[in-house]
Amino acid sequence: MASVIGGTGSFFGPWRQNHAWAQGAKPIKLGLTCDASGQYGNSGQDDFRGIKMAIDEINAKGGVLGRQVTFITADTETTPATGSRVAERFITREDCTILIGALHSGVANAITQVASKYGVIYMNTNSSAPSEAGENCSRVKFVWDGNGTNFSKASVKNAVDSIGKNWMLLTNDYVWGHTTSAATRTQVESAGGKILDNLLVPQNTRDFTAYLLKIQQAKPDVVATAVGGDDIKALREQVAQLKLDGKPAWINNQQDWPDVWGAPDSLFGVFGTTWYHKLPLPGVAEFVKKWQAANKDGPIPVPGNVSYNGYMSTRELLRAIERAGSTNNVKIIKELENLKVSATDRMQHFDAYMDPMTHQMQQTIYLARRNAKPADNTDLFEIISWTEPKSAADDAAAGKCKLTPYEQVPTVDS
Amino acid sequence: MFDLLPHLLNGLTLGLLFALIALGFMLIVGLMEQINLAHGSLFALGAYVAMQLTGPRPPLPTELAKPWLALPLGWRYAATLIIAPVIVSLVGMLIELCMRRTYGKDPLYGLLLTFGAAMVIEEMIRLVWGTRDYVLQVPSAINGGFLFGDLIWSTYRFYAAGIAAGVIGLVWLLIEKTSFGATVKAGAHDSEIVRALGINLSRLRLVVFVFGTMLAAIAGIIVAPIWGIRPHMGVDAVIPAFLVIVLGGVGSFWGAVVAGLLVGLCVGLAGAYASEWSLLSMYILLVAVVTFRARGLWGKKSVLEA
């Protein structure tokens, strides 16, 4: 009787969904969840350019496992609710078996929830909240950008020692801002520094004068910002106008290239990145040329970190499918968990690897500042340091990340 | 107290900017009883046109572009402050001509039409200028910072507040002290009588809409160096504009000005002392006011209070 009930349960039970698509030589369809509007609309489209380039490259070589790769994309509007709706539609109505793309960690987390429910692999290309590979990690999700903790570890100790111990935090009031600021606070305090205040910046803040007045009144040595998208662009305009770059010193957790390109004159402080188009490394110049050929007359003339992450994540996904010899989701997940990419192949200073416990790409973390002697009008960064993956790793992430066992992941095949 | 003063001053300057953004919106709502949801897009268009005119590649024939670019930035900027709103007003004119079929019908038609116009303008901006951000160059005389009370202040912020106060004053003079203003107000109060007096009401509405559009464009040009220029910047403008006129009372000129200042003070002080509430504070203020006074601070008595 028990076996009958058990058998019936596994057949009708709602707790396990096995979503299998018809087999054959039909194209592998990817769902690109790239923002086209809202706070990260600009970056979302740059992400898309990198992803599309990787897809076009593989198709030009005959596709994956002899099958062409197609995609569908929709604007997730930098809104978690829309991200969730788009993901649901891509999976249930468009038969997408893999999702790619996100900038905003709230949107990424919303997409993760949907992808996890169906067992669909999700490549989080550019959302860098530490929680994405910590408490919000998932067996089906892989995180490709450096996160707030990585950048803090690469920058904070040195800044406490060389600039000063009194710090203020300026934090975008959502998950990425909070988790990134928490990581900075931990690093500052463990280096012997002190946080004077943490000013929370609501999303879509356009006027930072009240914050800047508060900072001037408090006179900190360093201000560490975790402000992103359109908000950091407005902040930069206002800091530049007041000529406040210098005292206090500014450490901006990460500067996405699309945020920088529109207003290079207001680039200030020290900031993190995962890649730069003028890194003096093999393959970089060729990659830039390929990207430019694929994106003629685009709004941005060179690839930045966002496009790079989009490209690398998609390229590695497609390679993983090829290595697995299958489009079965668990087989691909296992390939990605064992991923190791040489420095040369990644166009970075150190070899990179996927952390199998957190699903975050461990890679070289660069610190940069505004380039005072640019070689051309795109040469906006001066790279001042590169930290190897182990030194910048988020040690606490593995303890917070609980990955679902493989056998509990719903089966997906393209 | 000394710590508080800079934040009060900041709140007032911010408030003047909010009032400037709301001014054109208020005129069209108050005098034409039409909610112009394209106000934000026209605001953005003003910033883009100004950026294009003052930038290195103005949309002019070569023989005109050369002497234009030879002018000092200050002159180009001053001329742009007039030329750009005139260019944007042509778009406003087009919208008003389309809106004529909706007059006297359910207000929803006008609302939908301006919503559609907003989307069309934003998409056109994306098509022409792309999704990247731009910066509006301003003359060095109004750029940078100055020391006051041991703090560095933005010169541009005070320039912008001054321009906002000046434009508000000029609009008040036009509405309250000229026969044109009296006709416009009479048209809003009783259009049938105004028409019976032989005044061309269609032309009057067109003039008001075009004037409101020019005010939106001026606000866009003034605010652009603070917010930056990007396709969806209009959304950031239309929401506070709507909030300010509801808070001040629909149709009330001074209501909009005082509400703008109140919102600015609220956002500025919250930004300093309860930073996470800074944007939310304006909505809380609105809820607090309309709960007790549904017509807004200076609005006419509405059916909600009957």
XYZ file of C-alpha atoms in Angstrom:
720
model
C 0.000 0.000 0.000
C 2.796 2.309 0.971
C 4.516 1.684 -2.324
C 1.283 2.361 -4.204
C 0.837 5.642 -2.322
C 4.499 6.441 -2.854
C 4.294 5.700 -6.556
C 1.139 7.768 -6.940
C 2.766 10.547 -4.966
C 5.811 10.715 -7.159
C 3.628 10.670 -10.256
C 1.135 13.312 -9.206
C 3.101 15.033 -6.479
C 3.561 18.769 -6.814
C 6.877 18.671 -4.968
C 8.919 17.505 -7.875
C 8.606 18.964 -11.333
C 10.329 17.222 -14.162
C 10.349 19.606 -17.054
C 11.613 17.762 -20.101
C 11.574 19.234 -23.541
C 11.358 17.272 -26.764
C 14.679 15.857 -27.942
C 16.167 16.347 -31.374
C 18.210 18.766 -33.400
C 16.062 21.751 -32.622
C 17.941 24.859 -31.492
C 18.926 25.355 -27.864
C 16.883 28.331 -26.713
C 18.276 30.736 -24.125
C 16.239 33.340 -22.246
C 18.166 36.595 -21.837
C 16.853 38.454 -18.812
C 18.612 41.738 -19.560
C 17.252 45.053 -18.262
C 16.517 47.589 -21.002
C 15.033 50.283 -18.792
C 15.160 51.455 -15.201
C 18.200 52.017 -13.034
C 20.353 49.432 -14.829
C 18.798 49.659 -18.307
C 21.984 50.943 -19.852
C 24.152 48.259 -18.268
C 21.592 45.565 -19.085
C 21.950 46.334 -22.769
C 25.742 46.230 -22.507
C 25.419 42.848 -20.817
C 23.250 41.767 -23.766
C 25.934 42.817 -26.273
C 28.482 40.507 -24.623
C 26.060 37.592 -24.344
C 24.980 37.907 -27.974
C 28.569 38.000 -29.153
C 29.300 34.667 -27.452
C 26.163 33.128 -28.981
C 27.015 34.416 -32.465
C 30.551 33.074 -32.183
C 29.432 29.562 -31.294
C 26.772 29.545 -34.009
C 29.375 30.602 -36.570
C 31.334 27.483 -35.568
C 28.325 25.240 -36.101
C 26.594 25.620 -32.746
C 26.707 23.386 -29.665
C 26.443 19.605 -30.036
C 25.594 20.308 -33.671
C 22.612 22.478 -32.673
C 22.231 26.188 -33.217
C 21.743 28.422 -30.193
C 18.819 30.841 -30.316
C 17.627 33.324 -27.757
C 14.746 35.478 -26.699
C 15.141 38.635 -24.649
C 12.732 40.881 -22.746
C 13.110 43.973 -20.626
C 13.125 43.125 -16.936
C 12.867 46.874 -16.206
C 15.311 46.619 -13.268
C 12.303 45.467 -11.260
C 12.230 42.179 -9.305
C 8.525 41.595 -10.035
C 9.063 42.036 -13.784
C 12.206 39.895 -13.651
C 10.209 37.140 -12.011
C 7.390 37.408 -14.581
C 9.816 37.383 -17.515
C 11.645 34.337 -16.134
C 8.374 32.472 -15.605
C 7.233 33.281 -19.159
C 10.575 32.330 -20.697
C 10.501 28.927 -19.017
C 6.846 27.952 -19.211
C 5.766 29.536 -22.507
C 8.922 30.105 -24.520
C 10.597 26.803 -23.630
C 13.863 28.425 -22.595
C 16.020 25.892 -20.797
C 18.690 28.323 -19.584
C 18.392 31.940 -18.392
C 21.195 34.510 -18.601
C 21.594 38.074 -17.353
C 21.009 40.489 -14.465
C 22.521 43.598 -12.946
C 20.294 44.351 -9.971
C 20.633 41.799 -7.182
C 16.929 42.059 -6.327
C 16.099 41.168 -9.931
C 18.718 38.387 -9.946
C 17.297 36.915 -6.761
C 13.749 37.019 -8.159
C 14.887 35.212 -11.317
C 16.794 32.685 -9.181
C 13.613 31.749 -7.313
C 11.823 30.966 -10.584
C 14.803 29.175 -12.140
C 15.264 27.031 -9.016
C 11.598 26.019 -9.039
C 11.946 24.595 -12.567
C 15.590 23.452 -12.330
C 16.552 25.842 -15.122
C 20.211 26.921 -15.110
C 20.604 30.645 -14.498
C 23.780 32.573 -15.284
C 23.867 35.652 -13.072
C 26.199 37.706 -15.228
C 26.618 41.016 -13.441
C 24.772 41.183 -10.154
C 27.374 41.430 -7.422
C 25.649 41.390 -4.024
C 27.604 39.052 -1.715
C 24.274 37.386 -0.869
C 23.971 36.118 -4.471
C 26.661 33.518 -3.737
C 25.814 33.403 -0.026
C 22.352 33.106 1.488
C 20.623 33.511 -1.906
C 22.764 30.987 -3.755
C 21.211 28.147 -5.716
C 22.316 24.900 -7.281
C 21.102 26.183 -10.660
C 22.673 29.658 -10.402
C 26.242 30.680 -11.262
C 27.531 34.158 -10.354
C 30.090 35.687 -12.716
C 30.891 39.122 -11.368
C 33.182 39.928 -8.463
C 31.073 40.767 -5.408
C 31.125 43.497 -2.769
C 33.224 41.406 -0.408
C 35.821 40.666 -3.102
C 36.231 44.354 -3.852
C 36.289 45.323 -0.156
C 38.969 42.738 0.577
C 41.055 44.093 -2.282
C 40.823 47.705 -1.170
C 39.887 48.356 2.452
C 42.896 47.242 4.531
C 45.314 49.198 2.433
C 43.079 52.296 2.622
C 42.721 52.089 6.422
C 46.512 51.877 6.761
C 47.405 54.539 4.230
C 44.516 57.046 4.338
C 42.826 56.919 7.735
C 40.682 55.064 10.234
C 37.485 57.162 10.206
C 35.100 55.937 7.530
C 31.585 56.769 6.400
C 29.422 54.477 4.303
C 27.053 55.604 1.581
C 24.758 52.694 0.843
C 22.105 52.082 -1.815
C 19.085 50.943 0.156
C 18.617 47.487 -1.365
C 20.205 44.076 -1.077
C 23.430 44.776 -3.013
C 24.062 48.035 -1.142
C 23.375 46.530 2.280
C 25.399 43.368 1.809
C 28.281 45.229 0.192
C 28.373 47.840 2.959
C 28.231 45.111 5.585
C 31.284 43.528 3.928
C 33.091 46.879 3.927
C 32.234 47.457 7.590
C 33.674 44.049 8.511
C 36.884 44.776 6.609
C 37.237 48.291 8.052
C 36.705 47.168 11.632
C 39.023 44.188 11.325
C 41.703 46.538 9.960
C 41.322 48.783 13.038
C 39.140 51.450 11.430
C 35.852 52.920 12.632
C 32.534 53.526 10.833
C 31.280 57.016 11.761
C 27.946 56.679 10.004
C 26.134 54.713 7.317
C 23.916 56.920 5.124
C 21.289 54.918 3.290
C 20.514 56.135 -0.226
C 17.064 55.180 -1.532
C 17.085 53.852 -5.085
C 16.464 56.546 -7.717
C 17.937 59.301 -5.559
C 18.926 62.134 -7.884
C 20.020 64.773 -5.409
C 22.878 63.953 -3.067
C 23.447 67.393 -1.573
C 22.014 66.456 1.825
C 24.370 63.466 1.956
C 27.360 65.487 0.834
C 26.653 68.152 3.461
C 26.441 65.457 6.101
C 29.762 64.012 4.931
C 31.396 67.445 4.999
C 30.117 68.021 8.530
C 31.371 64.622 9.768
C 34.825 65.032 8.121
C 35.647 61.325 7.640
C 38.986 60.187 6.201
C 37.326 57.864 3.696
C 33.834 57.506 2.252
C 33.057 54.022 0.958
C 30.152 53.957 -1.464
C 27.969 51.052 -2.438
C 25.808 53.057 -4.827
C 25.069 51.765 -8.305
C 23.473 52.461 -11.677
C 21.911 55.849 -12.317
C 22.333 56.793 -8.661
C 26.140 56.621 -8.756
C 26.140 58.620 -11.974
C 24.173 61.445 -10.308
C 26.399 61.220 -7.208
C 29.522 61.484 -9.335
C 28.213 64.590 -11.106
C 27.602 66.258 -7.759
C 30.887 65.247 -6.133
C 32.736 66.512 -9.214
C 30.827 69.801 -9.130
C 31.841 70.367 -5.516
C 35.369 69.181 -6.222
C 35.094 66.863 -3.224
C 37.281 64.184 -4.786
C 40.404 64.048 -2.689
C 39.339 64.948 0.803
C 37.697 62.812 1.941
C 39.116 59.916 -0.068
C 36.458 57.881 -1.886
C 36.356 54.132 -2.341
C 33.611 53.145 -4.738
C 32.951 49.468 -4.519
C 32.562 48.892 -8.222
C 32.205 51.029 -11.309
C 30.396 49.354 -14.157
C 31.716 50.535 -17.495
C 28.334 51.751 -18.887
C 28.000 53.955 -15.777
C 31.427 55.426 -16.418
C 31.275 55.929 -20.159
C 28.576 58.624 -20.211
C 30.368 60.946 -17.798
C 34.098 60.208 -17.639
C 34.983 63.640 -16.263
C 33.224 62.888 -13.017
C 35.128 59.655 -12.365
C 36.536 59.910 -8.877
C 38.131 57.879 -6.090
C 39.408 54.334 -6.203
C 37.061 51.666 -7.491
C 36.931 47.991 -8.353
C 36.462 46.168 -11.626
C 36.954 42.680 -13.019
C 38.320 43.635 -16.406
C 39.516 46.558 -18.515
C 39.822 46.783 -22.265
C 43.401 48.050 -22.065
C 44.819 45.362 -19.806
C 48.280 44.579 -21.211
C 47.492 40.878 -21.541
C 47.422 38.436 -24.466
C 44.125 38.311 -26.299
C 42.682 41.555 -24.966
C 43.279 43.622 -28.109
C 41.852 40.868 -30.341
C 38.792 40.532 -28.104
C 38.210 44.307 -28.237
C 38.410 44.248 -32.046
C 35.957 41.358 -32.257
C 33.562 43.113 -29.893
C 33.788 46.347 -31.883
C 33.101 44.497 -35.132
C 30.052 42.881 -33.535
C 28.778 46.157 -32.085
C 29.352 48.746 -34.777
C 27.713 52.112 -34.118
C 26.786 51.042 -30.589
C 26.399 53.554 -27.793
C 29.685 52.478 -26.188
C 32.806 52.048 -28.376
C 34.678 49.433 -26.313
C 33.707 46.461 -24.141
C 33.752 47.001 -20.397
C 33.374 44.721 -17.396
C 29.610 44.274 -17.903
C 29.894 43.121 -21.514
C 32.929 41.027 -20.563
C 31.006 39.189 -17.821
C 28.088 38.634 -20.189
C 30.423 37.212 -22.821
C 32.492 35.031 -20.463
C 29.512 33.508 -18.684
C 27.785 32.611 -21.959
C 30.965 31.289 -23.548
C 31.703 29.074 -20.530
C 28.110 27.856 -20.420
C 28.217 26.810 -24.076
C 31.601 25.154 -23.606
C 30.236 23.302 -20.568
C 27.343 21.940 -22.657
C 29.853 20.814 -25.266
C 32.031 19.097 -22.635
C 29.014 17.485 -20.977
C 27.934 16.188 -24.376
C 24.400 16.810 -23.196
C 21.885 19.545 -22.476
C 20.809 17.831 -19.267
C 20.834 20.511 -16.565
C 22.588 18.475 -13.850
C 25.326 17.360 -16.232
C 25.926 20.996 -17.235
C 25.862 22.127 -13.593
C 28.540 19.553 -12.729
C 30.699 20.787 -15.607
C 30.357 24.389 -14.462
C 31.109 23.467 -10.838
C 34.426 22.030 -11.936
C 35.238 24.955 -14.191
C 38.802 26.200 -14.262
C 39.852 28.862 -16.737
C 43.436 29.874 -17.347
C 44.449 33.503 -16.952
C 45.178 33.677 -20.676
C 41.769 32.352 -21.632
C 40.071 34.758 -19.204
C 42.289 37.709 -20.249
C 43.016 38.374 -16.563
C 46.192 38.257 -14.469
C 45.436 35.044 -12.558
C 43.759 31.714 -13.278
C 40.096 31.686 -12.320
C 37.863 28.925 -10.995
C 34.257 28.339 -10.104
C 33.755 27.783 -6.377
C 31.693 24.557 -6.227
C 30.368 25.464 -2.755
C 28.963 28.895 -3.676
C 28.821 28.901 -7.498
C 30.700 32.190 -7.690
C 33.495 32.699 -10.196
C 36.713 33.355 -8.279
C 38.774 35.708 -10.389
C 41.311 38.524 -10.433
C 39.995 41.673 -8.743
C 41.331 44.966 -10.081
C 41.428 48.340 -8.379
C 41.456 51.388 -10.590
C 41.301 55.161 -10.529
C 40.791 57.831 -13.151
C 43.546 57.821 -15.747
C 45.366 61.147 -15.719
C 47.299 60.293 -18.885
C 44.882 58.504 -21.219
C 46.253 56.967 -24.416
C 42.956 57.711 -26.194
C 39.435 58.846 -25.357
C 38.432 55.369 -24.139
C 41.406 54.995 -21.797
C 39.578 56.139 -18.679
C 41.004 53.769 -16.057
C 44.417 53.478 -14.530
C 44.693 49.992 -13.057
C 46.557 50.346 -9.769
C 46.452 46.802 -8.404
C 45.338 43.267 -9.162
C 44.489 40.852 -6.404
C 44.560 37.094 -6.892
C 41.289 35.210 -6.408
C 42.268 33.504 -3.143
C 43.175 36.795 -1.435
C 39.882 38.429 -2.412
C 37.656 35.389 -1.781
C 34.532 35.811 0.310
C 35.376 33.259 3.032
C 32.019 33.556 4.767
C 29.944 32.755 1.653
C 30.295 28.968 1.836
C 28.837 28.907 5.349
C 25.773 30.836 4.202
C 25.183 28.968 0.954
C 23.137 25.785 1.123
C 22.970 24.106 -2.278
C 20.110 21.755 -3.033
C 21.289 18.138 -3.593
C 21.417 17.181 -7.290
C 18.678 14.598 -6.951
C 16.253 17.257 -5.740
C 16.850 19.493 -8.753
C 14.033 19.100 -11.323
C 15.347 17.618 -14.552
C 15.597 19.918 -17.540
C 16.747 19.051 -21.020
C 16.743 21.138 -24.156
C 21.268 74.589 15.172
C 24.324 75.523 13.125
C 24.371 71.973 11.781
C 20.753 72.303 10.731
C 21.098 75.554 8.758
C 22.937 74.075 5.751
C 20.237 71.436 5.426
C 17.448 74.027 5.583
C 19.197 76.044 2.892
C 19.700 72.914 0.800
C 16.033 71.990 1.243
C 14.906 75.411 0.030
C 17.093 75.349 -3.083
C 15.936 71.808 -3.825
C 12.348 72.974 -3.282
C 12.721 75.726 -5.862
C 13.854 73.113 -8.375
C 10.834 70.927 -7.572
C 8.581 73.966 -8.007
C 10.203 74.749 -11.360
C 9.681 71.170 -12.565
C 6.022 71.321 -11.479
C 5.264 74.756 -12.898
C 4.453 73.823 -16.507
C 2.580 70.751 -15.297
C 0.538 72.939 -12.928
C -0.347 75.464 -15.636
C -1.717 72.831 -17.990
C -3.617 71.000 -15.252
C -4.880 74.174 -13.630
C -5.804 76.166 -16.687
C -6.712 73.454 -19.178
C -7.832 70.752 -16.732
C -5.665 68.253 -18.625
C -3.118 66.045 -16.897
C -0.129 66.073 -19.234
C 1.700 62.829 -18.591
C 4.181 63.781 -21.339
C 5.524 66.557 -19.102
C 8.442 64.412 -17.951
C 9.373 63.400 -21.492
C 9.275 67.031 -22.635
C 11.502 67.835 -19.643
C 13.967 65.175 -20.852
C 13.730 66.377 -24.446
C 14.677 69.893 -23.295
C 17.833 68.516 -21.688
C 18.753 66.456 -24.777
C 18.197 69.328 -27.225
C 20.270 71.651 -25.023
C 23.038 69.029 -24.790
C 23.036 68.639 -28.578
C 23.162 72.400 -29.171
C 25.958 73.115 -26.684
C 27.932 69.976 -27.539
C 30.708 69.587 -30.088
C 28.381 68.446 -32.894
C 25.406 70.789 -33.116
C 22.755 69.767 -35.654
C 23.553 72.683 -37.950
C 24.881 73.061 -41.513
C 28.694 73.379 -41.564
C 28.627 77.084 -42.433
C 26.483 77.776 -39.343
C 28.100 75.213 -37.025
C 31.535 76.828 -37.275
C 30.599 80.321 -36.059
C 28.256 78.784 -33.464
C 31.055 76.638 -32.025
C 33.406 79.624 -32.123
C 31.190 81.380 -29.579
C 32.271 81.033 -25.912
C 30.361 78.309 -24.012
C 28.643 80.964 -21.881
C 27.024 82.567 -24.937
C 26.052 79.249 -26.446
C 24.549 78.160 -23.136
C 22.583 81.403 -22.778
C 21.254 81.129 -26.338
C 20.398 77.459 -25.774
C 18.300 78.378 -22.736
C 16.000 80.156 -25.204
C 16.401 78.094 -28.392
C 15.953 74.615 -26.870
C 12.566 75.380 -25.205
C 11.363 76.862 -28.511
C 12.349 73.687 -30.372
C 10.703 71.470 -27.746
C 7.587 73.645 -27.841
C 6.987 72.436 -31.424
C 6.540 68.927 -30.003
C 4.177 70.362 -27.403
C 2.246 72.049 -30.198
C 1.878 68.736 -31.997
C 0.600 67.038 -28.845
C -1.973 69.797 -28.252
C -3.214 69.568 -31.851
C -3.733 65.829 -31.328
C -5.442 66.462 -27.997
C -8.143 68.683 -29.488
C -10.347 65.744 -30.297
C -10.402 64.802 -26.617
C -11.652 68.140 -25.232
C -15.083 67.929 -23.683
C -14.902 64.129 -23.532
C -13.957 61.763 -20.735
C -10.628 63.081 -19.270
C -9.299 59.541 -19.649
C -8.843 60.146 -23.404
C -6.499 63.074 -22.776
C -4.683 61.105 -20.115
C -4.112 58.154 -22.441
C -3.056 60.398 -25.292
C -0.403 62.182 -23.235
C 0.739 58.842 -21.795
C 1.194 57.575 -25.339
C 3.009 60.775 -26.301
C 5.357 60.287 -23.329
C 6.239 56.784 -24.506
C 6.733 57.925 -28.100
C 9.041 60.781 -27.042
C 11.094 58.510 -24.763
C 11.513 55.922 -27.513
C 12.454 58.645 -29.989
C 15.095 59.836 -27.553
C 16.472 56.284 -27.390
C 16.482 56.033 -31.192
C 18.235 59.360 -31.736
C 20.634 59.502 -28.794
C 20.806 55.855 -27.687
C 20.726 54.567 -24.125
C 24.010 56.065 -22.933
C 24.232 58.994 -20.542
C 25.223 62.521 -21.473
C 26.461 65.557 -19.627
C 25.236 69.086 -20.259
C 28.230 71.411 -20.351
C 27.742 74.610 -18.347
C 29.962 77.705 -18.305
C 32.746 77.637 -15.718
C 31.301 80.744 -14.043
C 28.365 78.721 -12.715
C 30.278 75.494 -12.133
C 32.362 74.328 -9.166
C 31.975 75.070 -5.481
C 32.511 77.850 -2.961
C 33.155 77.929 0.774
C 30.416 79.170 3.085
C 30.028 78.393 6.777
C 32.991 76.006 6.648
C 31.280 73.903 3.996
C 31.742 73.640 0.243
C 28.594 74.548 -1.699
C 27.694 73.961 -5.304
C 27.683 77.201 -7.287
C 25.454 75.613 -9.877
C 22.890 74.667 -7.228
C 22.439 78.314 -6.280
C 22.400 79.410 -9.908
C 19.689 76.827 -10.610
C 17.651 77.953 -7.606
C 18.011 81.583 -8.752
C 16.832 80.745 -12.277
C 13.937 78.739 -10.817
C 12.901 81.681 -8.617
C 13.187 84.051 -11.604
C 11.078 81.844 -13.892
C 8.467 81.373 -11.149
C 8.299 85.173 -10.737
C 7.927 85.757 -14.489
C 5.166 83.185 -14.795
C 3.342 84.786 -11.868
C 3.573 88.201 -13.536
C 2.269 86.765 -16.789
C -0.667 85.001 -15.180
C -1.626 87.615 -12.615
C -0.679 90.936 -14.160
C -1.406 90.695 -17.878
C -4.621 90.612 -19.870
C -3.398 87.362 -21.443
C -3.229 85.804 -17.980
C -6.708 87.087 -17.155
C -8.075 85.566 -20.385
C -6.419 82.253 -19.678
C -7.844 82.136 -16.161
C -11.283 83.119 -17.426
C -11.057 80.357 -20.041
C -10.307 77.839 -17.339
C -13.177 79.110 -15.185
C -15.895 79.301 -17.860
C -14.901 78.426 -21.388
C -18.383 79.002 -22.862
C -18.520 82.643 -21.731
C -14.986 83.247 -22.984
C -15.914 81.793 -26.343
C -19.071 83.927 -26.401
C -16.909 86.995 -25.865
C -15.229 86.236 -29.167
C -11.974 84.837 -27.827
C -10.483 81.974 -29.823
C -10.392 79.303 -27.131
C -8.589 76.783 -29.320
C -5.732 79.160 -29.879
C -5.672 80.018 -26.184
C -5.348 76.354 -25.214
C -2.599 75.896 -27.764
C -0.683 78.856 -26.329
C -1.051 77.555 -22.765
C 0.092 74.064 -23.733
C 3.067 75.381 -25.680
C 3.973 77.652 -22.765
C 3.753 74.727 -20.342
C 5.961 72.691 -22.679
C 8.579 75.441 -22.759
C 8.593 75.521 -18.964
C 9.130 71.735 -18.893
C 12.059 72.114 -21.304
C 13.613 74.939 -19.247
C 13.311 72.788 -16.115
C 15.035 69.934 -17.971
C 17.929 72.174 -19.008
C 18.353 73.582 -15.492
C 18.146 70.221 -13.709
C 20.249 68.236 -16.241
C 23.698 69.164 -14.842
C 22.584 67.897 -11.416
C 20.746 64.697 -12.398
C 22.593 63.859 -15.616
C 20.898 63.168 -18.955
C 19.437 59.750 -19.732
C 16.347 58.542 -21.622
C 14.162 57.835 -18.587
C 15.017 61.025 -16.687
C 11.485 62.217 -17.453
C 10.024 59.650 -15.083
C 12.154 61.114 -12.304
C 10.572 64.508 -13.039
C 6.925 63.720 -13.659
C 6.382 61.930 -10.344
C 7.506 64.833 -8.082
C 5.704 67.279 -10.403
C 2.450 65.408 -9.956
C 3.008 65.148 -6.228
C 3.724 68.863 -5.899
C 0.566 69.998 -7.663
C -1.645 67.602 -5.714
C -0.016 68.711 -2.474
C -0.316 72.395 -3.344
C -3.837 72.113 -4.676
C -4.670 71.589 -8.345
C -4.685 74.899 -10.188
C -3.105 76.955 -7.424
C 0.035 78.798 -8.517
C 1.274 79.607 -5.016
C 0.134 76.199 -3.827
C 2.554 74.603 -6.288
C 5.384 76.914 -5.249
C 4.873 76.373 -1.518
C 4.384 72.622 -2.014
C 7.618 72.485 -4.040
C 9.474 74.198 -1.205
C 7.877 71.917 1.394
C 8.817 68.810 -0.583
C 12.367 70.113 -1.001
C 12.702 70.795 2.725
C 11.240 67.430 3.555
C 13.578 65.516 1.203
C 16.608 67.593 2.212
C 16.103 67.231 5.964
C 15.219 63.559 5.742
C 18.332 63.010 3.600
C 20.442 64.452 6.391
C 18.808 63.006 9.472
C 16.944 59.877 8.350
C 18.558 59.198 4.996
C 16.642 56.027 4.126
C 13.389 58.016 4.349
C 14.491 60.862 2.071
C 12.466 59.903 -1.017
C 9.652 58.310 0.941
C 9.265 61.479 3.029
C 7.618 63.357 0.157
C 4.945 60.692 -0.177
C 4.377 60.663 3.571
C 3.959 64.443 3.437
C 1.405 64.084 0.641
C -0.563 61.428 2.518
C -0.507 63.541 5.695
C -1.842 66.602 3.880
C -4.508 65.002 1.700
C -5.811 62.948 4.617
C -6.888 66.148 6.334
C -7.289 68.378 3.289
C -8.185 66.415 0.168
C -8.069 69.548 -2.033
C -4.366 70.112 -1.204
C -2.984 73.120 0.609
C -4.424 75.857 -1.626
C -6.819 73.920 -3.829
C -10.459 74.695 -4.361
C -12.982 72.738 -2.354
C -13.507 69.411 -4.059
C -16.277 66.847 -4.111
C -14.113 64.727 -1.836
C -14.836 67.179 0.962
C -18.552 67.612 0.301
